[in-house]
Tab-separated table of C-alpha atoms and ligand atoms in Angstrom:
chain	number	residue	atom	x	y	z
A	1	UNK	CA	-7.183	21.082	-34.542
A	2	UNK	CA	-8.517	23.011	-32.077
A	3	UNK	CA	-6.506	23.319	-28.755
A	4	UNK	CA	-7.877	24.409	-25.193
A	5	UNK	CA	-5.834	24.745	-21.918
A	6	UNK	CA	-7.478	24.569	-18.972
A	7	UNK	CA	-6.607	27.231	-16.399
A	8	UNK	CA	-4.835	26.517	-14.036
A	9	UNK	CA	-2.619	24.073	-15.061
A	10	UNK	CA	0.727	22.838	-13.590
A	11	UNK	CA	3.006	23.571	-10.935
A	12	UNK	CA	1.334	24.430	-7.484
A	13	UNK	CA	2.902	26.583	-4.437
A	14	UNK	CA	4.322	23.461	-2.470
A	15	UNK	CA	5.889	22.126	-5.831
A	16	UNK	CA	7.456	25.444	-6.706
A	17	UNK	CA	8.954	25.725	-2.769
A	18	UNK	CA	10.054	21.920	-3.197
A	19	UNK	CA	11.840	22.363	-6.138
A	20	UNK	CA	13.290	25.643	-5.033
A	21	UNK	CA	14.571	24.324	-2.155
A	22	UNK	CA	17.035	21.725	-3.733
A	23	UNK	CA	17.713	24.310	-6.497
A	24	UNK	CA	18.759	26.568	-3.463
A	25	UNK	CA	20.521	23.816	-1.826
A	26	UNK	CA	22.530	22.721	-4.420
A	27	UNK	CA	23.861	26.363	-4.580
A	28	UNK	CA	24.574	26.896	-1.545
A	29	UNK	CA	26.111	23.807	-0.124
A	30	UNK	CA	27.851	22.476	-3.825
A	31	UNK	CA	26.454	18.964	-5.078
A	32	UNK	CA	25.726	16.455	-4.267
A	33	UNK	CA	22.782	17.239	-2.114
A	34	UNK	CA	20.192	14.118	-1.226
A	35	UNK	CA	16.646	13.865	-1.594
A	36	UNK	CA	14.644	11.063	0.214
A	37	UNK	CA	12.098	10.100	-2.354
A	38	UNK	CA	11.038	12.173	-5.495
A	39	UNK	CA	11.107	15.469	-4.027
A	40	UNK	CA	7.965	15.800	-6.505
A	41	UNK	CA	6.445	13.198	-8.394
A	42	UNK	CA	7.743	14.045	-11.899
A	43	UNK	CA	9.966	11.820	-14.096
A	44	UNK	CA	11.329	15.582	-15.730
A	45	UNK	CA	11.295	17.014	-12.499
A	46	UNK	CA	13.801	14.646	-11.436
A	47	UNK	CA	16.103	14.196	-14.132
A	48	UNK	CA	16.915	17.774	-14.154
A	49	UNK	CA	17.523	18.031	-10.427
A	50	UNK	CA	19.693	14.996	-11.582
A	51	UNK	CA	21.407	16.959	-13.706
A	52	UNK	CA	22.268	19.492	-11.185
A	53	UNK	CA	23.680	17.182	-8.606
A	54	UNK	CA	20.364	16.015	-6.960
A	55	UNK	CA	20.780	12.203	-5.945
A	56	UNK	CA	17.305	10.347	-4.935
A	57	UNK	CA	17.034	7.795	-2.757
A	58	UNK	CA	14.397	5.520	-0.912
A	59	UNK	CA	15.907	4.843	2.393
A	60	UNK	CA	18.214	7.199	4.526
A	61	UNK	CA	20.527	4.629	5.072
A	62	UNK	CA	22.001	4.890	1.268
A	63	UNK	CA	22.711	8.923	2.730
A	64	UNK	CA	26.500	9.206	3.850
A	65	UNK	CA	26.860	10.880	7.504
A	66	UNK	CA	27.113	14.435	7.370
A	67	UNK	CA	25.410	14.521	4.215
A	68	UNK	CA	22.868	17.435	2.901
A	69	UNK	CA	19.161	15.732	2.844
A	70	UNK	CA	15.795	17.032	2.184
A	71	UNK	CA	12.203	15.402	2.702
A	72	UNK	CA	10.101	15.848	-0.268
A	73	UNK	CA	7.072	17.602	-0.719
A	74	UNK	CA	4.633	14.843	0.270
A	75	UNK	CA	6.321	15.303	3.881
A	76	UNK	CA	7.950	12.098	6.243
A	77	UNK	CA	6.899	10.700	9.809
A	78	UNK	CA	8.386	11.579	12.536
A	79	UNK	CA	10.283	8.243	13.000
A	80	UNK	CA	11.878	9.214	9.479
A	81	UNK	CA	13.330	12.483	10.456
A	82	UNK	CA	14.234	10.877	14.036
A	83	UNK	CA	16.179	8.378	12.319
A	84	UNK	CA	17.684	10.964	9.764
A	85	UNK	CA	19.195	12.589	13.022
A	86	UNK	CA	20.159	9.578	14.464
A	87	UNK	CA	22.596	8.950	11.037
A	88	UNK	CA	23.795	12.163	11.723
A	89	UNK	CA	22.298	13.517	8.436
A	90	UNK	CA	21.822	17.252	7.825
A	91	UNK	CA	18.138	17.647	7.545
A	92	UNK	CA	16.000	20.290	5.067
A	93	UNK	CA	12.537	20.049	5.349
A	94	UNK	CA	10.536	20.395	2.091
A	95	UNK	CA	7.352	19.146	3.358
A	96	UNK	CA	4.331	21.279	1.723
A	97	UNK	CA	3.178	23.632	4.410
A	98	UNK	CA	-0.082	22.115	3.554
A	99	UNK	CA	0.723	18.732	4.508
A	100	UNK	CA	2.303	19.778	7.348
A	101	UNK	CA	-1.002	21.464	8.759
A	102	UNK	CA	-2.662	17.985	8.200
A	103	UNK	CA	0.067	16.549	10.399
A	104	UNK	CA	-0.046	18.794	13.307
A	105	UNK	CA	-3.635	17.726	13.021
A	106	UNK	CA	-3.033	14.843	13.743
A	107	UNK	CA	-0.825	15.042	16.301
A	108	UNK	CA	-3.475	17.354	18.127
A	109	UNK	CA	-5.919	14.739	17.751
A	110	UNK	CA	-3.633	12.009	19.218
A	111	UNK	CA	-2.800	14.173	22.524
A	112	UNK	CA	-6.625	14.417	22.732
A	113	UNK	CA	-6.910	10.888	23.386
A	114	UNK	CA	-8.494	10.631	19.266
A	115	UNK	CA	-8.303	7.849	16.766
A	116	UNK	CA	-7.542	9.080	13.457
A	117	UNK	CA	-8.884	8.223	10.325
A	118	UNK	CA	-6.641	9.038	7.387
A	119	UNK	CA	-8.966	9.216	4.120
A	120	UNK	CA	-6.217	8.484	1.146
A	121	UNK	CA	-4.311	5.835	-1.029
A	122	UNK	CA	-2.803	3.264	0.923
A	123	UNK	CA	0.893	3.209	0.433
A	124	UNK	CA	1.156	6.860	-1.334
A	125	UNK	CA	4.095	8.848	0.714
A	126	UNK	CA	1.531	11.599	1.824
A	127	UNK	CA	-0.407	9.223	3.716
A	128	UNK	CA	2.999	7.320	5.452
A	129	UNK	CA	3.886	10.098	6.320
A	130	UNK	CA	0.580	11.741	7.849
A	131	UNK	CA	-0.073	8.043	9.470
A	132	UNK	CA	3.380	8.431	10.904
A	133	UNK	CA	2.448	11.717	12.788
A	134	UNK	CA	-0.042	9.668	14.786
A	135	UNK	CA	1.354	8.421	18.194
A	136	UNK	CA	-1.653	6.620	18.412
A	137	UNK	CA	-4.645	4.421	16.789
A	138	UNK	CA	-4.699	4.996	12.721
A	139	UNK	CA	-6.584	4.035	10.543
A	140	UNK	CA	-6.617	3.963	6.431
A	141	UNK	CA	-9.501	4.462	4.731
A	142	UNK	CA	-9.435	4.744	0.569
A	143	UNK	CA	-13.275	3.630	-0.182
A	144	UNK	CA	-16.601	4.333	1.359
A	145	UNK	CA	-17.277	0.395	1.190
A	146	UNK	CA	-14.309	0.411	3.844
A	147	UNK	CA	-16.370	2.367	6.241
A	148	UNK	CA	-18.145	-0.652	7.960
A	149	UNK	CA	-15.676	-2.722	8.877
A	150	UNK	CA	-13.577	-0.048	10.874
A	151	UNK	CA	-12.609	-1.213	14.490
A	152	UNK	CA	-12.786	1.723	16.613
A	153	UNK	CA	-12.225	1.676	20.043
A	154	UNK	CA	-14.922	4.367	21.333
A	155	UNK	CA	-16.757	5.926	18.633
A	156	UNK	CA	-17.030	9.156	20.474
A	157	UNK	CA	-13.140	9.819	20.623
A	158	UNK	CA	-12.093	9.610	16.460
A	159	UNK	CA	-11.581	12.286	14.065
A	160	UNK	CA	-10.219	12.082	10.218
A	161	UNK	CA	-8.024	14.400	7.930
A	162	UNK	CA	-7.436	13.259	3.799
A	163	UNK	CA	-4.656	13.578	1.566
A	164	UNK	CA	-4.373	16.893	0.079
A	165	UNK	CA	-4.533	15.228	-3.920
A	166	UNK	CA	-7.951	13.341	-3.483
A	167	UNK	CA	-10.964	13.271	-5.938
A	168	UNK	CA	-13.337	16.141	-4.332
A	169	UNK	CA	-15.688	13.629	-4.962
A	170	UNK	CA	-14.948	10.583	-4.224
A	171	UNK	CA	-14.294	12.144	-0.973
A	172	UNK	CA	-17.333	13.759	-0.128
A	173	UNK	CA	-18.829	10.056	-0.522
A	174	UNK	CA	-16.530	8.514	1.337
A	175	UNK	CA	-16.852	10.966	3.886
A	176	UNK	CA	-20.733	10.662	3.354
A	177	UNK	CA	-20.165	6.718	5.019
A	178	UNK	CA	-17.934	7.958	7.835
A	179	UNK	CA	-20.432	10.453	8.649
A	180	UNK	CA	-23.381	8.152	8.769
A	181	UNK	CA	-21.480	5.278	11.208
A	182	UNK	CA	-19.832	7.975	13.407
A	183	UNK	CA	-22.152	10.911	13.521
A	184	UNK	CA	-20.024	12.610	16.174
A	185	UNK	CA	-16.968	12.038	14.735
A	186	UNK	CA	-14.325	15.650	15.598
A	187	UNK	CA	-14.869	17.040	11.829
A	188	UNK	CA	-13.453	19.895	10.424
A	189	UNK	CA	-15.387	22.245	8.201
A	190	UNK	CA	-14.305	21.162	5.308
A	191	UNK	CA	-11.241	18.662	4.223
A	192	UNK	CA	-7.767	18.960	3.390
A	193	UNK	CA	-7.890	18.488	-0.267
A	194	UNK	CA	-6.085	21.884	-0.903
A	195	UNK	CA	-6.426	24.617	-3.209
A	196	UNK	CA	-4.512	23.663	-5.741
A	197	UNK	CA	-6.345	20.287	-6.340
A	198	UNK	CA	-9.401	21.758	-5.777
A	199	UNK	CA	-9.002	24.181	-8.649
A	200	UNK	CA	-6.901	22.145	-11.128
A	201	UNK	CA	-10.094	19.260	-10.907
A	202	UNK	CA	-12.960	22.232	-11.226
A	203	UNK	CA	-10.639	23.462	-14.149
A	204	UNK	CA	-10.517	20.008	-15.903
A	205	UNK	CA	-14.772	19.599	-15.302
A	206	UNK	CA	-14.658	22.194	-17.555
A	207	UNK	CA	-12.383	21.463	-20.335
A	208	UNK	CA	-13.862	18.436	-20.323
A	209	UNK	CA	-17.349	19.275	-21.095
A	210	UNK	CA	-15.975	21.797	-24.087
A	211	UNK	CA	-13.930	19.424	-25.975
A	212	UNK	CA	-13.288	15.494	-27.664
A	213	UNK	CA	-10.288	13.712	-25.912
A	214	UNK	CA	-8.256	15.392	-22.749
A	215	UNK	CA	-4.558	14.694	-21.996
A	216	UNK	CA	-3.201	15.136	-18.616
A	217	UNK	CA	0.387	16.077	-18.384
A	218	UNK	CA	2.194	13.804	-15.498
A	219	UNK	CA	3.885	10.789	-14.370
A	220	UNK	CA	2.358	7.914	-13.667
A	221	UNK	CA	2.924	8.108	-9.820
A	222	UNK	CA	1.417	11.123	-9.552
A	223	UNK	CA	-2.070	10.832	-7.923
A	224	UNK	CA	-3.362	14.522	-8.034
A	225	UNK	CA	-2.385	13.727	-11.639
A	226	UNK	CA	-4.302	10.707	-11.681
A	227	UNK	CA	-7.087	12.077	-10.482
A	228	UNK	CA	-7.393	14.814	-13.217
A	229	UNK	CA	-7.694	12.253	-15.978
A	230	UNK	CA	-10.227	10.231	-13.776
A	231	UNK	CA	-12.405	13.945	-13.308
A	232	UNK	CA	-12.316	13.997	-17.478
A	233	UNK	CA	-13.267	10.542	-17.683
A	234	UNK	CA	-15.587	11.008	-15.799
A	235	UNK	CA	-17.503	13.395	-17.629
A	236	UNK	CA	-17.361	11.040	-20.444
A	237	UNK	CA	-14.304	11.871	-22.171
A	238	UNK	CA	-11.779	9.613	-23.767
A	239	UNK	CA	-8.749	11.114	-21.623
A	240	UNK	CA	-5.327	10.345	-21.069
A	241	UNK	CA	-1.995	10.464	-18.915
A	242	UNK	CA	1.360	11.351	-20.473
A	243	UNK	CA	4.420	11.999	-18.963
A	244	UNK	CA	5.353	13.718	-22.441
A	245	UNK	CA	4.458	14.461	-25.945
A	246	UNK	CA	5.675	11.538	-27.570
A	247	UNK	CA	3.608	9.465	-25.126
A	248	UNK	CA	0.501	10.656	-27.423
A	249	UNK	CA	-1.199	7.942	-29.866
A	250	UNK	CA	-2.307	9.452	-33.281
A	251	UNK	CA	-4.852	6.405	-32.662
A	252	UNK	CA	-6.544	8.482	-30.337
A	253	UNK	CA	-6.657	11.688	-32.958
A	254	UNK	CA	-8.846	9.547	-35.115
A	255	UNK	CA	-12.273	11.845	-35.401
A	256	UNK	CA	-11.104	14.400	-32.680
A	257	UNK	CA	-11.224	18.097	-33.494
A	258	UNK	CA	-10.856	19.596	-30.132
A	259	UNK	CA	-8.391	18.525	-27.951
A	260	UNK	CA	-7.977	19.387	-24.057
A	261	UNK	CA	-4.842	19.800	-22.171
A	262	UNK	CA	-4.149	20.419	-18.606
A	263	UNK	CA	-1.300	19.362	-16.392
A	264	UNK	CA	-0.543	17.633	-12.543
A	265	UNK	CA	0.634	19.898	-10.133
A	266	UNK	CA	3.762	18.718	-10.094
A	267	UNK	CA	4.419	18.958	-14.473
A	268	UNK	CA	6.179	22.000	-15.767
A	269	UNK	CA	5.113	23.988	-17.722
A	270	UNK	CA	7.178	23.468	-20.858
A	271	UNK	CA	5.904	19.927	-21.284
A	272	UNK	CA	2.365	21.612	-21.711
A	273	UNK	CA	3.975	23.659	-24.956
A	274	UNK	CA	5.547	20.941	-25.823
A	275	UNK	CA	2.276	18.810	-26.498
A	276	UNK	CA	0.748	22.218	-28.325
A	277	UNK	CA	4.212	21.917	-30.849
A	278	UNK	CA	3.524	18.263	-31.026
A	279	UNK	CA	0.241	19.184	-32.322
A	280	UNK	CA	1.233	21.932	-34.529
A	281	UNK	CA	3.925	19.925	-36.166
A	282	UNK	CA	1.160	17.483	-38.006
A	283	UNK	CA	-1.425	20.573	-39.135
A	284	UNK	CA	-2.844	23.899	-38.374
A	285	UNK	CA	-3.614	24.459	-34.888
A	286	UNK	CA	-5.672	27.483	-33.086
A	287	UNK	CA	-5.483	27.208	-29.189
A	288	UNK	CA	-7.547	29.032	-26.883
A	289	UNK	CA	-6.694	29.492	-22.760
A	290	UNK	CA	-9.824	28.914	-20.791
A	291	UNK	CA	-10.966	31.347	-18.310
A	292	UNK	CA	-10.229	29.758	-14.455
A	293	UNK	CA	-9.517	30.653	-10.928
A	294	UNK	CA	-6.309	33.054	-10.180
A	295	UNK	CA	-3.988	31.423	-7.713
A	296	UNK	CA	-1.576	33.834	-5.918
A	297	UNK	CA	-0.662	31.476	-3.241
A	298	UNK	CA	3.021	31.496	-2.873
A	299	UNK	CA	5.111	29.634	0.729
A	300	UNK	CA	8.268	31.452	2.171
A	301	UNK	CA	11.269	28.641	2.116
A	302	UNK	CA	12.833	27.631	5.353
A	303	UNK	CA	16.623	28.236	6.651
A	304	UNK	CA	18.638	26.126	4.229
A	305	UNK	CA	21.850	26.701	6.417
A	306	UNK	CA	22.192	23.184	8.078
B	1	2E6	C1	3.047	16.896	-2.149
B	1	2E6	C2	1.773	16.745	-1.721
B	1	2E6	C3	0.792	16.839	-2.654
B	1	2E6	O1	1.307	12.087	-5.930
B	1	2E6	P1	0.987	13.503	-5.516
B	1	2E6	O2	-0.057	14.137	-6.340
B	1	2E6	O3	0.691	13.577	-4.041
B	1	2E6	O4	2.341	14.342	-5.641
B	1	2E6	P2	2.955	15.199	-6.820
B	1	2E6	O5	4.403	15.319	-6.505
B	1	2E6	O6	2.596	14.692	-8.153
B	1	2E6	O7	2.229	16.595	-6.653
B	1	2E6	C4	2.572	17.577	-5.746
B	1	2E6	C5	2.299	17.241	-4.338
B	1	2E6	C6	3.324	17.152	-3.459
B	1	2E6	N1	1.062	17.082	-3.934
B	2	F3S	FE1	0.926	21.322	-1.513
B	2	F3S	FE2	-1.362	20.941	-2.743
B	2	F3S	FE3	0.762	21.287	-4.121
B	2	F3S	S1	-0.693	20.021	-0.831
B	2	F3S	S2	2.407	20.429	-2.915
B	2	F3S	S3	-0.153	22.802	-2.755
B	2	F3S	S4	-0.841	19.874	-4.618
C-alpha cells in the first residue's frame, strides 16, 4: 500500500495556544482547572487534558466560585464571560486570536449603526459566540439559498464576517448571493476563513487528486474537520472521518492501492502515525509526505495569573 500525507496536516496555532494554556494552567494553579466546552474539538484532546485534571463542562453554572476557568478556542459572547464574572469565576481566555479579530469586527460594525451577517453553521460555538459580540441586528446565514429571504432593515447599513473553519468554497458562493442582493454591503477584502483552513483544504485538493480513498483524522464535531473530508469528496474520492485507527473499515481497502491521510486542525499528530502503523501492521507499506505550504504562525499566550 502506498501511503501519502498531505502537508500540512494537524494541529494549527490557536489549537496549540488552547491546549497550552490548560497544560500551563494546570501547572500553575494545581488541578482541577475548568474548561467551558471542549477547549478543542477532539475526543483525544480531551481525554488527556482529562487525565491531567482538566474538567469540561457546558454551562458555567456546574463551575464552583472561585474556581480556575478557561473559554475554549472557538471563543464565548460577551454575556458568557459577563456571567462568568458575575459567579465570581476566575476567567482565562483561550479564544483563538483569530476569532477574536472576527469579534471585534463585529463589535465595530455594531457601533457603526451595521447589521451583521454571520456566514457559518448554525449552532457551532464559533458562531454563538461571534453572534454574541453583536449588540445589535444578527443574522445567520449557512447557504446561499438563505440569501433571499434575509430581513434587513436598510440595506445600505449591513456588513458580514464567516467562521474561520468554512469550505473556501462554499463560501465564495454563498458570498456570491450576498453580494448580488446587497451590492454595497461593508466587505472586507477577503473573509475570515484563516490560514490554517485555508491551507489544510488546498492541501487535501491535492492528495485527493493523487490517490484512491482519503481518511481525515478528527472527531465528529469538528467542522474544519468536516470540511476536509467534504473537499476530498468532492473531488470524487471515496473519503472518510475517523477519530482513530480502529475507526478504519478493511471494507473500504477493497481495490485501493493508494491511500491519503491528512488530519483536522485540532487532531494530534500521533493519531496520524498511528493510522500509518495500522496500515503497516496488515502488509508492506511505502509512504511519501507531499510537498505543501510552510506555516510558521505561532500566538503568544496571555497572563495565566488570575
Ligand atoms: C477554534 C476555532 C476554529 O469545529 P472547529 O473546526 O471550529 O473546531 P476544532 O476545535 O476542531 O478546530 C480548531 C478550531 C478552534 N478552529
Ligand atoms: Fe484559530 Fe484557525 Fe486554528 S481560527 S484555532 S488558527 S483553525
Amino acid at each position: 500500500m502506498k501511503i501519502l500525507l498531505a502537508q500540512p496536516r494537524g494541529f494549527c496555532a490557536g489549537v496549540n495556544r488552547a491546549i497550552a494554556i490548560v497544560n500551563q494552567a494546570l501547572e500553575l494553579h494545581g488541578p482541577p482547572v475548568y474548561v467551558l466546552h471542549e477547549i478543542v474539538h477532539n475526543t483525544h484532546v480531551i481525554e488527556e487534558l482529562q487525565g491531567r485534571g482538566a474538567i469540561f463542562v457546558e454551562e458555567l453554572e456546574d463551575i464552583p466560585r472561585g474556581a480556575v476557568t478557561i473559554f475554549s478556542a472557538h471563543g464565548v459572547a460577551l454575556a458568557v464571560k459577563e456571567r462568568a464574572r458575575a459567579l465570581g469565576l476566575r476567567t482565562i481566555d483561550a479564544t483563538c486570536p483569530l476569532v477574536s479579530k472576527v469579534h471585534h469586527r463585529v463589535s465595530r460594525l455594531n457601533e457603526r449603526g451595521y447589521e451583521v451577517l454571520v456566514i457559518g453553521h448554525k449552532g457551532h460555538p464559533e458562531v454563538e459566540g461571534t453572534c454574541g459580540h453583536a449588540r445589535g441586528r444578527v443574522h445567520v446565514l449557512s447557504r446561499a439559498e438563505e440569501v433571499a429571504a434575509l430581513a434587513v432593515a436598510d440595506p445600505e447599513k449591513i456588513g458580514y464576517v464567516t467562521q474561520t473553519t468554512l469550505s473556501v468554497d462554499d463560501t465564495r458562493d454563498i458570498l456570491q448571493a450576498v453580494r448580488l442582493r446587497f451590492p454595497r454591503i461593508s466587505a472586507p477584502e477577503r473573509t475570515d476563513i484563516c490560514y490554517a483552513t485555508t491551507n489544510r483544504q488546498l492541501a487535501v485538493r491535492r492528495l485527493a487528486d493523487r490517490v484512491e480513498l482519503v481518511l481525515v483524522v478528527g472527531s465528529k464535531n469538528s467542522s474544519n474537520s468536516n470540511r476536509l473530508r467534504e473537499v476530498a469528496a468532492h473531488q470524487g474520492r471515496a473519503a472518510f472521518l475517523i477519530d482513530q485507527a480502529d475507526e478504519i473499515d478493511p471494507g473500504w481497502l477493497e481495490g485501493v492501492r493508494c491511500v491519503g491521510i491528512t488530519a483536522g486542525a485540532s487532531a494530534p499528530e500521533h493519531l496520524v502515525s498511528e493510522v500509518v502503523s495500522w496500515f503497516a501492521a496488515r502488509g508492506e507499506i511505502s509512504v511519501e509526505e507531499m510537498a505543501g505550504e510552510e506555516e510558521s504562525i505561532s500566538f503568544q499566550l496571555p497572563d495565566l495569573r488570575v
